[in-house]
Structure formats: structure tokens, C-alpha cells
Coordinates of C-alpha atoms in Angstrom, one line a residue:
M1 CA 252.8 -58.9 158.1
T2 CA 252.5 -55.6 157.3
R3 CA 252.5 -52.3 159.0
T4 CA 249.3 -50.5 160.1
R5 CA 247.6 -49.7 162.9
A6 CA 244.3 -49.3 163.4
L7 CA 240.9 -46.9 164.8
V8 CA 240.4 -48.4 168.1
S9 CA 236.4 -46.7 168.4
A10 CA 234.0 -49.2 170.5
L11 CA 231.9 -46.7 169.2
V12 CA 232.0 -47.7 165.5
V13 CA 231.6 -50.8 166.6
V14 CA 228.0 -50.5 167.9
A15 CA 228.1 -48.7 163.9
A16 CA 229.0 -51.7 162.7
A17 CA 226.4 -54.5 164.9
L18 CA 223.4 -52.4 163.9
V19 CA 224.3 -53.0 160.3
A20 CA 222.4 -56.1 158.9
G21 CA 224.6 -59.7 157.9
P22 CA 227.3 -61.4 159.4
Q23 CA 229.7 -59.0 160.7
A24 CA 234.0 -59.8 161.7
S25 CA 233.7 -60.2 165.2
S26 CA 233.4 -57.4 167.4
G27 CA 234.8 -59.2 170.5
S28 CA 238.7 -58.8 170.0
P29 CA 240.9 -57.6 173.4
V30 CA 241.0 -53.5 173.6
G31 CA 243.6 -52.4 170.8
S32 CA 244.0 -55.2 168.6
L33 CA 242.5 -55.0 164.7
D34 CA 239.5 -52.6 164.9
P35 CA 236.4 -53.9 163.6
L36 CA 235.6 -50.0 161.4
C37 CA 239.5 -50.9 159.1
E38 CA 237.4 -54.7 158.5
R39 CA 234.4 -53.1 157.7
H40 CA 235.0 -49.5 155.5
P41 CA 238.9 -50.5 155.0
T42 CA 239.2 -47.1 153.7
S43 CA 238.3 -45.4 156.9
C44 CA 243.2 -46.1 158.0
P45 CA 245.7 -44.4 156.0
D46 CA 248.4 -46.8 156.4
P47 CA 251.3 -45.3 158.5
S48 CA 254.4 -45.9 158.1
S49 CA 256.0 -48.4 160.6
R50 CA 256.1 -51.0 158.8
Q51 CA 255.0 -53.7 160.9
D52 CA 252.2 -54.7 162.6
Y53 CA 249.8 -52.8 164.7
E54 CA 248.9 -54.1 167.8
G55 CA 249.0 -57.5 167.1
G56 CA 246.1 -56.7 164.3
Y57 CA 246.2 -56.6 160.5
V58 CA 244.8 -53.9 158.1
G59 CA 246.6 -53.5 154.9
H60 CA 246.0 -50.6 152.2
D61 CA 246.9 -51.6 148.4
E62 CA 246.6 -47.8 146.9
P63 CA 247.7 -46.9 143.6
A64 CA 247.7 -43.1 143.6
L65 CA 248.7 -40.4 141.6
L66 CA 250.6 -37.0 142.9
F67 CA 250.1 -33.4 141.7
Y68 CA 253.8 -31.3 142.6
S69 CA 253.2 -27.3 141.5
D70 CA 255.4 -24.6 143.5
R71 CA 252.9 -22.2 142.9
S72 CA 251.1 -20.7 146.1
G73 CA 248.1 -22.1 147.1
S74 CA 248.4 -25.5 145.5
G75 CA 248.5 -27.2 148.3
N76 CA 245.6 -26.1 150.3
S77 CA 243.3 -25.4 147.6
N78 CA 242.6 -26.8 143.9
T79 CA 239.6 -28.1 141.6
W80 CA 239.4 -31.2 139.3
Q81 CA 236.6 -32.7 137.3
L82 CA 235.3 -35.8 138.3
R83 CA 232.3 -38.5 136.1
L84 CA 231.5 -41.4 138.4
P85 CA 231.7 -44.6 136.8
R86 CA 228.9 -46.9 135.0
E87 CA 228.8 -50.5 135.7
A88 CA 228.4 -53.4 133.4
P89 CA 225.2 -54.4 132.3
T90 CA 225.5 -58.4 133.5
L91 CA 225.2 -58.9 136.9
P92 CA 227.9 -60.1 138.7
R93 CA 227.6 -63.9 139.7
Q94 CA 228.4 -65.9 142.4
D95 CA 230.5 -68.7 140.6
G96 CA 232.6 -65.9 138.6
T97 CA 231.0 -65.8 135.2
G98 CA 229.3 -62.9 135.7
G99 CA 230.3 -59.2 135.5
T100 CA 232.8 -57.3 137.6
W101 CA 231.8 -54.2 139.4
N102 CA 233.0 -51.3 141.2
F103 CA 232.3 -52.5 144.3
Q104 CA 234.8 -55.8 143.5
R105 CA 237.5 -54.0 142.6
S106 CA 237.6 -51.1 144.6
V107 CA 235.7 -50.1 148.2
A108 CA 236.5 -46.5 147.7
F109 CA 238.7 -44.0 146.1
W110 CA 239.7 -40.7 147.2
F111 CA 241.1 -37.1 147.0
G112 CA 243.1 -36.3 149.7
M113 CA 245.1 -33.4 151.1
D114 CA 247.7 -33.5 154.5
L115 CA 246.7 -30.7 157.7
C116 CA 247.9 -29.1 160.1
E117 CA 246.9 -31.4 163.9
T118 CA 248.0 -29.8 166.8
Q119 CA 247.4 -33.2 168.6
S120 CA 249.5 -35.9 166.1
Y121 CA 252.4 -37.0 165.7
P122 CA 255.4 -36.5 166.2
N123 CA 254.7 -33.5 168.0
P124 CA 251.4 -33.1 169.5
G125 CA 250.9 -29.4 170.6
V126 CA 253.2 -27.5 168.6
P127 CA 251.3 -24.4 167.4
C128 CA 250.9 -25.2 163.6
T129 CA 250.6 -22.3 161.2
P130 CA 248.2 -23.7 158.2
D131 CA 249.1 -23.4 154.5
S132 CA 252.3 -22.4 154.9
D133 CA 256.0 -23.9 153.6
T134 CA 257.6 -23.0 156.9
N135 CA 256.1 -26.7 157.9
I136 CA 258.4 -28.7 155.9
K137 CA 260.5 -30.8 158.0
D138 CA 262.3 -34.0 156.2
S139 CA 265.9 -34.2 156.4
S140 CA 267.2 -37.3 158.6
D141 CA 270.3 -35.1 159.9
H142 CA 268.7 -35.1 163.8
T143 CA 270.9 -31.6 163.9
A144 CA 269.2 -30.1 160.9
P145 CA 266.5 -27.6 161.6
D146 CA 264.4 -29.0 159.2
W147 CA 265.1 -32.6 161.2
M148 CA 261.2 -34.6 160.8
G149 CA 261.6 -35.5 164.0
N150 CA 260.8 -31.7 164.4
H151 CA 257.7 -31.6 162.4
V152 CA 254.6 -29.8 163.7
G153 CA 251.4 -32.8 164.5
T154 CA 250.0 -33.7 161.2
G155 CA 246.7 -34.8 159.6
F156 CA 245.3 -36.0 156.6
L157 CA 242.2 -35.3 154.5
E158 CA 240.3 -38.3 152.4
L159 CA 237.6 -37.2 150.4
Q160 CA 236.3 -40.6 149.6
F161 CA 233.2 -42.1 147.0
Y162 CA 232.1 -45.3 147.7
P163 CA 230.5 -47.7 145.3
P164 CA 226.9 -48.4 145.1
G165 CA 225.3 -52.1 144.4
W166 CA 226.4 -54.2 147.7
V167 CA 226.4 -54.0 151.5
P168 CA 225.2 -51.6 153.2
E169 CA 227.6 -48.7 155.4
P170 CA 229.4 -49.0 157.1
N171 CA 230.7 -51.8 155.0
V172 CA 230.8 -50.6 151.2
S173 CA 227.7 -48.9 149.6
C174 CA 224.9 -46.3 150.5
D175 CA 222.3 -47.1 148.7
P176 CA 221.6 -49.8 145.4
T177 CA 222.7 -47.6 142.4
R178 CA 223.7 -44.2 143.5
W179 CA 227.3 -43.2 145.2
C180 CA 227.9 -40.9 147.7
A181 CA 231.0 -39.4 149.2
A182 CA 232.2 -38.4 153.6
M183 CA 234.8 -36.3 154.1
V184 CA 237.2 -38.2 156.1
V185 CA 239.9 -36.8 158.6
F186 CA 242.6 -38.7 160.5
G187 CA 245.5 -37.7 163.2
L188 CA 247.4 -40.0 164.8
S189 CA 247.8 -39.7 169.4
A190 CA 252.0 -40.2 169.4
T191 CA 255.3 -39.1 169.5
R192 CA 258.3 -40.3 168.6
T193 CA 258.9 -42.1 172.7
Q194 CA 254.6 -42.1 173.9
V195 CA 251.2 -43.0 172.7
N196 CA 247.9 -41.4 174.1
N197 CA 246.2 -43.0 177.5
A198 CA 244.4 -46.6 177.7
D199 CA 241.2 -44.7 177.3
C200 CA 241.8 -42.7 174.3
L201 CA 243.3 -45.9 172.5
N202 CA 240.9 -47.0 173.5
R203 CA 237.6 -45.7 172.9
A204 CA 239.2 -43.3 169.4
G205 CA 242.5 -45.4 168.4
E206 CA 246.1 -44.4 167.9
E207 CA 245.3 -43.7 164.5
W208 CA 241.4 -41.8 164.8
A209 CA 239.5 -39.8 162.6
D210 CA 236.7 -37.5 162.0
F211 CA 234.2 -38.9 159.9
A212 CA 231.5 -37.1 157.9
F213 CA 229.3 -37.4 154.5
I214 CA 228.9 -35.1 152.4
T215 CA 225.5 -33.4 152.8
R216 CA 223.2 -31.2 150.8
S217 CA 222.8 -28.6 154.0
G218 CA 226.5 -28.9 154.6
R219 CA 226.3 -29.9 158.1
P220 CA 226.9 -33.5 159.4
Q221 CA 223.9 -35.6 159.7
A222 CA 225.2 -36.6 163.4
P223 CA 228.1 -35.9 165.6
P224 CA 231.6 -36.5 163.2
D225 CA 233.5 -36.7 166.3
P226 CA 236.0 -39.3 167.0
L227 CA 234.5 -39.7 170.7
G228 CA 230.8 -38.6 169.7
A229 CA 230.6 -40.4 166.8
T230 CA 227.3 -42.3 166.8
A231 CA 225.5 -45.3 164.4
A232 CA 223.9 -42.6 162.7
T233 CA 227.0 -40.8 161.8
F234 CA 228.7 -44.0 159.5
T235 CA 224.4 -45.1 158.2
P236 CA 223.4 -42.1 155.2
D237 CA 220.7 -40.7 155.6
P238 CA 219.0 -40.3 152.3
A239 CA 216.9 -37.2 153.8
Q240 CA 220.2 -35.3 154.1
V241 CA 223.1 -37.3 152.0
L242 CA 224.3 -35.8 148.6
Y243 CA 223.3 -38.8 146.3
M244 CA 225.2 -39.2 142.7
D245 CA 224.2 -41.2 139.9
A246 CA 226.8 -43.4 138.1
G247 CA 227.7 -41.0 135.0
D248 CA 227.3 -38.1 136.3
T249 CA 229.6 -35.5 136.1
L250 CA 231.0 -34.1 139.2
Q251 CA 232.8 -30.8 140.4
I252 CA 235.2 -31.2 142.9
S253 CA 236.3 -28.5 145.2
V254 CA 238.7 -28.5 147.8
H255 CA 239.7 -25.5 149.9
D256 CA 240.9 -23.6 153.0
S257 CA 238.3 -21.1 154.7
A258 CA 238.2 -19.6 157.7
A259 CA 236.0 -21.9 159.4
G260 CA 237.8 -24.6 158.3
L261 CA 238.9 -26.6 155.6
V262 CA 235.6 -27.4 152.6
N263 CA 235.1 -30.3 150.5
S264 CA 232.3 -28.9 148.1
I265 CA 231.1 -30.8 145.2
S266 CA 228.7 -29.5 142.7
D267 CA 226.6 -32.2 140.5
L268 CA 227.0 -30.9 137.2
T269 CA 224.5 -33.3 135.4
S270 CA 221.9 -34.0 138.6
G271 CA 221.9 -30.1 139.4
Q272 CA 222.5 -31.4 143.1
S273 CA 224.9 -30.1 145.2
G274 CA 226.6 -30.8 148.9
S275 CA 229.5 -30.4 150.9
M276 CA 231.2 -30.5 154.1
T277 CA 233.6 -28.1 156.5
A278 CA 235.6 -29.7 158.9
S279 CA 234.5 -26.6 161.4
V280 CA 234.1 -26.4 165.2
A281 CA 230.4 -25.2 164.0
N282 CA 230.3 -28.9 162.5
G283 CA 231.6 -30.6 165.4
F284 CA 235.1 -32.3 164.1
A285 CA 237.7 -32.5 166.8
H286 CA 240.4 -34.4 168.0
P287 CA 241.4 -36.0 171.2
L288 CA 243.9 -34.0 173.0
F289 CA 247.4 -35.7 173.5
Q290 CA 247.5 -36.6 177.8
P291 CA 249.2 -39.6 178.0
S292 CA 249.0 -39.8 181.4
A293 CA 245.6 -39.3 182.1
A294 CA 242.9 -41.4 183.2
T295 CA 240.9 -40.5 180.9
C296 CA 240.1 -39.3 177.6
T297 CA 239.3 -35.3 176.4
Q298 CA 239.0 -34.3 172.9
E299 CA 238.3 -29.8 172.1
P300 CA 236.5 -28.4 169.2
Y301 CA 238.9 -28.1 166.3
A302 CA 239.1 -26.4 163.2
F303 CA 240.9 -28.8 160.3
H304 CA 243.2 -26.7 157.6
P305 CA 245.5 -27.6 155.1
M306 CA 249.5 -28.0 156.0
Y307 CA 250.9 -26.0 153.0
A308 CA 251.2 -23.1 150.6
T309 CA 252.5 -25.7 147.8
S310 CA 253.1 -29.8 146.7
S311 CA 255.8 -31.2 146.3
E312 CA 258.2 -34.4 147.4
H313 CA 258.2 -32.5 150.3
T314 CA 254.9 -31.5 151.6
I315 CA 254.3 -34.8 153.5
V316 CA 252.7 -36.4 156.7
P317 CA 255.4 -38.3 158.5
W318 CA 253.5 -40.5 159.4
T319 CA 252.1 -42.4 156.5
A320 CA 253.6 -44.7 154.2
H321 CA 252.6 -42.2 151.1
T322 CA 254.3 -39.6 150.4
Y323 CA 252.0 -37.3 149.0
N324 CA 249.9 -34.1 150.0
V325 CA 247.8 -33.0 146.5
S326 CA 246.6 -36.9 145.6
F327 CA 244.3 -39.2 144.2
S328 CA 244.0 -41.9 145.1
D329 CA 241.9 -45.5 144.5
E330 CA 241.5 -48.6 147.2
I331 CA 241.4 -51.7 145.5
G332 CA 242.6 -55.0 147.3
H333 CA 238.4 -55.4 148.9
F334 CA 237.4 -58.2 147.9
E335 CA 237.3 -61.6 147.8
Y336 CA 233.7 -64.1 146.3
C337 CA 233.1 -66.6 148.9
D338 CA 230.3 -68.4 148.8
R339 CA 229.0 -69.1 152.4
A340 CA 230.0 -67.0 155.5
N341 CA 229.1 -67.6 159.3
V342 CA 227.6 -65.0 161.6
Q343 CA 231.1 -63.6 162.8
G344 CA 232.0 -62.4 158.8
S345 CA 234.1 -65.8 158.6
C346 CA 234.0 -67.9 155.3
V347 CA 233.1 -70.8 155.7
N348 CA 233.4 -72.0 152.2
P349 CA 235.5 -69.9 150.1
G350 CA 234.7 -68.3 146.8
V351 CA 236.1 -68.7 143.4
G352 CA 239.2 -69.0 143.1
E353 CA 240.2 -69.6 145.9
T354 CA 240.9 -73.6 147.1
K355 CA 241.1 -73.5 150.4
K356 CA 240.0 -71.3 153.2
D357 CA 242.9 -68.4 153.4
A358 CA 243.7 -66.1 156.5
D359 CA 242.5 -63.1 154.9
D360 CA 239.0 -64.8 154.6
T361 CA 237.0 -62.5 157.1
A362 CA 234.9 -59.1 157.3
C363 CA 232.7 -61.2 155.1
F364 CA 228.8 -60.9 153.6
N365 CA 226.4 -63.2 152.0
A366 CA 225.2 -63.2 149.5
G367 CA 221.1 -62.0 150.6
D368 CA 222.9 -59.0 152.6
S369 CA 223.8 -57.3 149.2
L370 CA 221.6 -54.2 148.9
L371 CA 221.3 -55.6 144.7
A372 CA 224.7 -57.8 143.2
P373 CA 223.2 -60.8 144.2
V374 CA 226.9 -62.1 145.8
G375 CA 229.1 -63.1 149.2
G376 CA 232.4 -62.0 149.3
C377 CA 235.1 -61.0 152.2
I378 CA 236.6 -57.4 152.8
A379 CA 239.4 -58.5 154.4
T380 CA 242.4 -56.4 153.1
D381 CA 243.3 -59.0 149.9
R382 CA 247.0 -60.6 151.9
D383 CA 247.9 -63.6 149.2
F384 CA 246.4 -60.3 145.6
D385 CA 243.9 -63.3 144.3
G386 CA 241.2 -61.3 145.0
T387 CA 239.4 -59.8 142.0
S388 CA 241.6 -56.3 142.1
Y389 CA 244.6 -58.5 140.8
Q390 CA 242.7 -60.2 138.2
P391 CA 242.3 -58.8 134.1
D392 CA 238.5 -57.9 135.3
W393 CA 239.3 -54.1 135.0
S394 CA 237.8 -52.3 132.2
G395 CA 240.3 -52.2 129.1
T396 CA 241.4 -55.6 129.7
L397 CA 239.7 -57.0 126.7
A398 CA 241.1 -56.0 123.6
D399 CA 237.1 -56.4 122.0
P400 CA 235.5 -53.5 123.4
A401 CA 231.9 -54.5 122.9
Q402 CA 232.7 -57.3 125.6
D403 CA 234.8 -55.6 127.6
R404 CA 232.2 -52.8 128.1
L405 CA 229.2 -56.4 128.5
V406 CA 231.5 -57.4 132.2
H407 CA 233.6 -55.1 133.0
S408 CA 232.2 -52.0 134.7
A409 CA 234.0 -48.6 133.4
S410 CA 236.3 -47.1 135.2
F411 CA 236.1 -43.1 137.3
Q412 CA 237.2 -40.7 134.7
F413 CA 239.0 -37.6 136.7
T414 CA 241.1 -34.1 135.4
S415 CA 244.6 -33.1 136.9
P416 CA 243.4 -30.8 139.5
R417 CA 243.7 -27.0 139.5
T418 CA 244.5 -24.5 142.0
N419 CA 243.4 -20.4 140.7
G420 CA 242.7 -21.5 137.9
R421 CA 246.4 -22.9 137.0
N422 CA 247.6 -26.5 136.7
Y423 CA 250.1 -27.9 138.7
S424 CA 253.6 -28.5 137.0
R425 CA 254.7 -32.0 137.8
M426 CA 253.2 -35.4 138.7
A427 CA 253.9 -39.0 140.0
F428 CA 252.6 -42.4 140.4
E429 CA 253.1 -43.9 143.9
V430 CA 251.9 -47.1 145.0
D431 CA 252.7 -48.6 148.4
M432 CA 253.2 -52.3 147.4
P433 CA 256.7 -53.0 149.3
A434 CA 254.3 -52.0 152.8
I435 CA 252.0 -54.6 152.4
E436 CA 253.7 -57.9 150.7
P437 CA 254.6 -59.8 153.1
L438 CA 258.1 -59.5 154.8
S439 CA 259.3 -62.7 153.2
V440 CA 259.5 -61.5 150.5
C441 CA 259.8 -58.4 150.7
A442 CA 262.4 -56.9 153.1
L443 CA 262.2 -53.4 154.8
D444 CA 265.0 -52.8 152.4
G445 CA 263.2 -53.9 149.4
T446 CA 265.4 -56.3 148.6
G447 CA 262.7 -59.1 146.9
C448 CA 259.9 -56.7 146.5
V449 CA 258.2 -56.5 143.0
N450 CA 255.7 -54.9 140.9
P451 CA 252.9 -57.0 140.3
P452 CA 252.8 -58.0 144.1
P453 CA 253.0 -62.0 144.3
G454 CA 249.8 -64.0 143.5
A455 CA 248.4 -61.3 141.5
Q456 CA 247.1 -61.8 138.0
F457 CA 247.1 -58.1 136.5
Y458 CA 247.5 -54.7 138.5
P459 CA 245.5 -51.8 137.5
I460 CA 247.3 -48.7 135.6
Y461 CA 246.5 -45.3 135.3
S462 CA 245.9 -44.3 132.0
T463 CA 245.0 -40.5 130.0
R464 CA 242.7 -40.1 127.1
S465 CA 241.3 -36.7 125.3
G466 CA 238.3 -35.8 123.5
P467 CA 237.8 -33.7 119.7
S468 CA 237.7 -30.6 121.8
G469 CA 240.5 -31.4 124.0
G470 CA 241.3 -31.8 127.4
C471 CA 242.2 -35.3 129.3
A472 CA 241.0 -37.0 131.8
W473 CA 242.6 -39.7 133.8
Q474 CA 241.4 -43.3 134.2
E475 CA 242.0 -46.9 135.4
G476 CA 242.4 -50.2 134.5
G477 CA 244.1 -51.8 131.1
T478 CA 245.7 -51.0 128.3
F479 CA 242.3 -51.6 126.0
I480 CA 240.3 -48.8 127.1
P481 CA 238.7 -46.5 124.3
G482 CA 240.5 -43.4 123.6
T483 CA 243.3 -43.9 125.7
T484 CA 246.5 -41.9 124.7
N485 CA 248.9 -42.7 127.1
T486 CA 249.5 -46.1 129.0
F487 CA 253.1 -45.4 130.7
G488 CA 255.1 -48.3 129.5
G489 CA 251.7 -50.0 129.6
T490 CA 252.5 -51.9 132.9
S491 CA 252.8 -51.1 136.7
A492 CA 256.0 -52.2 137.0
A493 CA 257.0 -49.4 134.1
E494 CA 254.6 -46.6 135.4
Y495 CA 254.8 -47.0 138.6
G496 CA 259.3 -46.6 138.8
P497 CA 261.6 -48.0 141.2
T498 CA 261.0 -48.6 145.2
L499 CA 261.5 -45.4 147.3
A500 CA 263.1 -45.6 150.1
T501 CA 261.7 -43.0 152.4
Y502 CA 263.2 -42.0 156.0
Y503 CA 260.6 -42.2 159.2
P504 CA 261.6 -40.8 162.6
G505 CA 260.7 -43.7 164.8
D506 CA 257.7 -44.1 167.4
P507 CA 257.2 -46.7 170.6
G508 CA 256.6 -49.2 168.2
F509 CA 259.0 -48.6 165.5
P510 CA 262.3 -47.4 165.3
E511 CA 264.1 -44.9 163.3
G512 CA 265.0 -45.1 160.3
T513 CA 265.0 -45.2 156.4
F514 CA 262.1 -48.0 154.7
V515 CA 260.7 -49.0 150.9
D516 CA 257.4 -48.3 151.6
N517 CA 256.2 -47.7 147.7
F518 CA 257.0 -47.5 144.5
R519 CA 257.8 -44.0 143.1
N520 CA 257.6 -42.5 139.7
V521 CA 258.4 -38.7 138.8
L522 CA 257.6 -36.9 135.7
A523 CA 259.4 -34.0 134.9
G524 CA 255.8 -32.4 133.5
N525 CA 252.6 -33.0 134.0
P526 CA 251.3 -34.9 130.8
C527 CA 247.2 -35.0 131.5
P528 CA 247.0 -30.6 131.5
S529 CA 243.3 -29.8 132.3
N530 CA 241.4 -27.2 130.9
G531 CA 238.9 -27.4 133.5
R532 CA 236.4 -30.0 131.8
L533 CA 236.2 -33.1 131.2
P534 CA 236.9 -34.7 127.7

């Protein structure tokens, strides 16, 4: 059991149904698990209420880096450099003896930021002043002016990057060999005591999303809004979408503008660029919070950053994680499946499993893949026995030649800079307690373990530097060539102790303080950026 809400959008069901190959069932009753969260698991951040959402299960394992700075602008404007990872030269094999590619370890990674969202939890309808720390409210004291229950409505950005080589979007991959990216903005249609009307819940979901691929023109290829999205919204158009090759170095900017939040990517290797602005002109919108209405109504809306700075206090009150400016990898979404049926259920479990598990859903056969000839399932790996939890990451073999042969490389990215300056502090955070079974990991953190139960390995972030200076982050094992710091060399050492977080409650979960994360806050930034990758 876990606590997560799912998007409930009939339009997305239509989009996913158009993708070839076996699909997870779309015949679930209204209000249960939405197919988008199974077919494209990166599309739903985990809310703080640690429970199933309306009978459906969608949990996300998200090892993350959080960046803190007291400088004005650090909460709403930053730049990064990213090098996209190369795949292992050895193709994956159905029996598990081949290489391990990026799609088998993480279904996406993303850059995040907290946003104003005036129709979202906990107080939809209250105006939000963008780019302002006056929005900070994280106290558990109802009598305090900064009680979290008084927080203005909040949203969250994920600038998501999708690995190539497996089943086509809206499931995992945009292309056989190239990467793509999307701006995805989320809100939650609820207060502490009410959810939105039934039509909004059925069509947009309690947790809803605006979705737009990063395009070379900066204009969405199809409607991005929760009620207007079509199959084309989630199917990348090669004539419009920015495609990027493995090994390319990218300059990434996340910043506010008068029109709305801007995500831009400049591919320094190919010379191409793309962007997306969360603006009214681009069709971004949010469902109005009207609990008593018979039909769902949305209005055009420009999304802007919530805060001026980034710290332990700049949070989204409805998410399990505690981040504002962040980088996260979405792992735990691949298990081998030798044969799937037309409903997307695994009939013949693959290597590593002796019997069919409850998480063997949202499955595809090898023939559905764009390139790598393997079948597998992308539902949340509830028992932590899939490829993400095996020593199949870059740097898990001491022999670097053998490691490169069978393990795809890690991404490399710099710490963010704001107005040319580094963030002064950072933290490691992972939401293992939120996704571990309640029979093992209690709400107060008792029994929660790192790595999670069943995992044979858990990836860590490490740093590297170059002869000309600079520093970059990477992910995997301790043997990645050029590694300079492994932060204790284990996930338990890196992510630190359990973190108890206050949550003001919602209609499905009580107010209280619960453990959803392990977090380790460092006094400084051990990997400052000089603006470029080493």
C-alpha cells in the first residue's frame, strides 16, 4: 500500500489506446487508477497523503537532489548543463544476459520548480503573488500566520527527459535512438475538506496536468491543457519536437517571464534549440475548483514560479517530496516480461521472477519496442526486484571496460546557477518511506529501510571533475571512472535519516506529521558549477 493520486483523464486514455501493442486496461471504473500513470509513470507527482488514491496504486521512486540558496531569484530562475547518456553497446536480451539500457533503469529524469497555482490545494481561489517568499507557510501551528493550511494554491513543474529505444510515447520513448523532453505542470483539485466536482475528477483528475513537448518553435504541437489534450498531445511529431542525441551537451534554462514560466534547451552539440512557455498564448489552463458544479470548467492560466528563494521552507504542501529547485530520477519502472496479453498484463514473467506478481501490469512485448528487443512491464515495482534495483547501473562493475560494455552511461549535469552564482547548499532526498509497504514501513518511519526491502542495489549520486575544472553530478555505482566523491558510498549514508513532514490533511487523509522521505542536508554545495560540464 502507498499513498498516491492518479490523473483521471479520458482523453489520455484515448491517446494511450492509439499506441501499438498491449495496453493496460482502460476499463477501470471512474476514479480508479488512471492509465496515464501506468503508461507514462512520470506524469504524476506523489502527494503527501500516504495511501492508495481511490483504490488505485501509483508509487514513484524518485532519488533527488535539492538545491538551496537565500539569494533572490534562486527560487525562480536557474541554468544547468546536462550531457545525455550513451547506451551500452550490448543490446538488452530477454534472458537478462545482455546490456542494461537507460529505459530499464529510469523511465525519465527531470528538473523541477514550485509554481503558483490558484485553483489548487490547499486554498484554491486565493490569489498567488509569483516569485515571492511571502508565500512561505510551513508551520504546523493553526494559530500561526505561517500555518501550512493557509498556504496559497501550489503547482509543480517537471521538465522531463525521456530515454530512447523502447515502446513509443506516451509510454516511454519518443524515438529509437534520440531523446526528447516535455514541460509538465501539475495541480491538485482539492482543499483540506473537499475535492472538485465529479466531472472534473473524471475528465482531468484530482491531480491534473498540462503537458507539452519541448518544440523547436516554442509552440505546443497540440493542446496542452487538461481538458483539451488529444492523442496528438502525447505523440511526438518529429517535424516539431526537439530531438537530441545521446552524448549531446545541453544548456538548460528554467526562468520566469511576463508571459509565464519558460523552459528552454540549447543543444550545444547539434546547434538546435527548443523551448516551451507555460502561457495563455500557448494554451495552458487549469480546471476551476467548483465542487458543486455539474460540469467541469477550465480557464486559461499562465503559470509562474511560486518563490523568490529555495530552501527547506519553499515547498508544495501536497507533494511527498520537500523540494523547490530540484533534479530527480524516476526509477523503478521496468521488470522483464516474456509475454504480455492484450490487456497489458504479464502472462509469462521474465528473468528474476519465479511467479507473476501484482505489479506485472502495463506490460509490452518485445515486438512493441522501437529498437531494444525486450518485453517488460512499467508499472511501479512494488517489491523492488526489477532492473532499477540490481547492480546494472554504470559504475557497478570494478572493471571499467566490462562496465561500459554492458551498462549504459549515466547522465552528467552541473549544479544549477542563478544569475551566474552557485546555490550555497544542497540536500539528497528520496521518498522510499512513502512507497515501501505499510506492513514494513509505518507512517512514523518505524521499520523504513534504505535500500528498500527486496532491492539488491540502490543507485547513488556521485561527483566528477575534469582537468580544466568544473564539477558534475552522475548516478550509479561507486566505480564510474573519474568519480571524486561518493558521499559514503551507500544509499543509506548518502540519503541520511528519515524525515518527518507536517501535512495539513485532505478529504482522504488526516492532518498529521508523517515520514515520507530520507533526507540529508549538507552545509555547503560539494559540486559548485563554473557554468559548464567538466
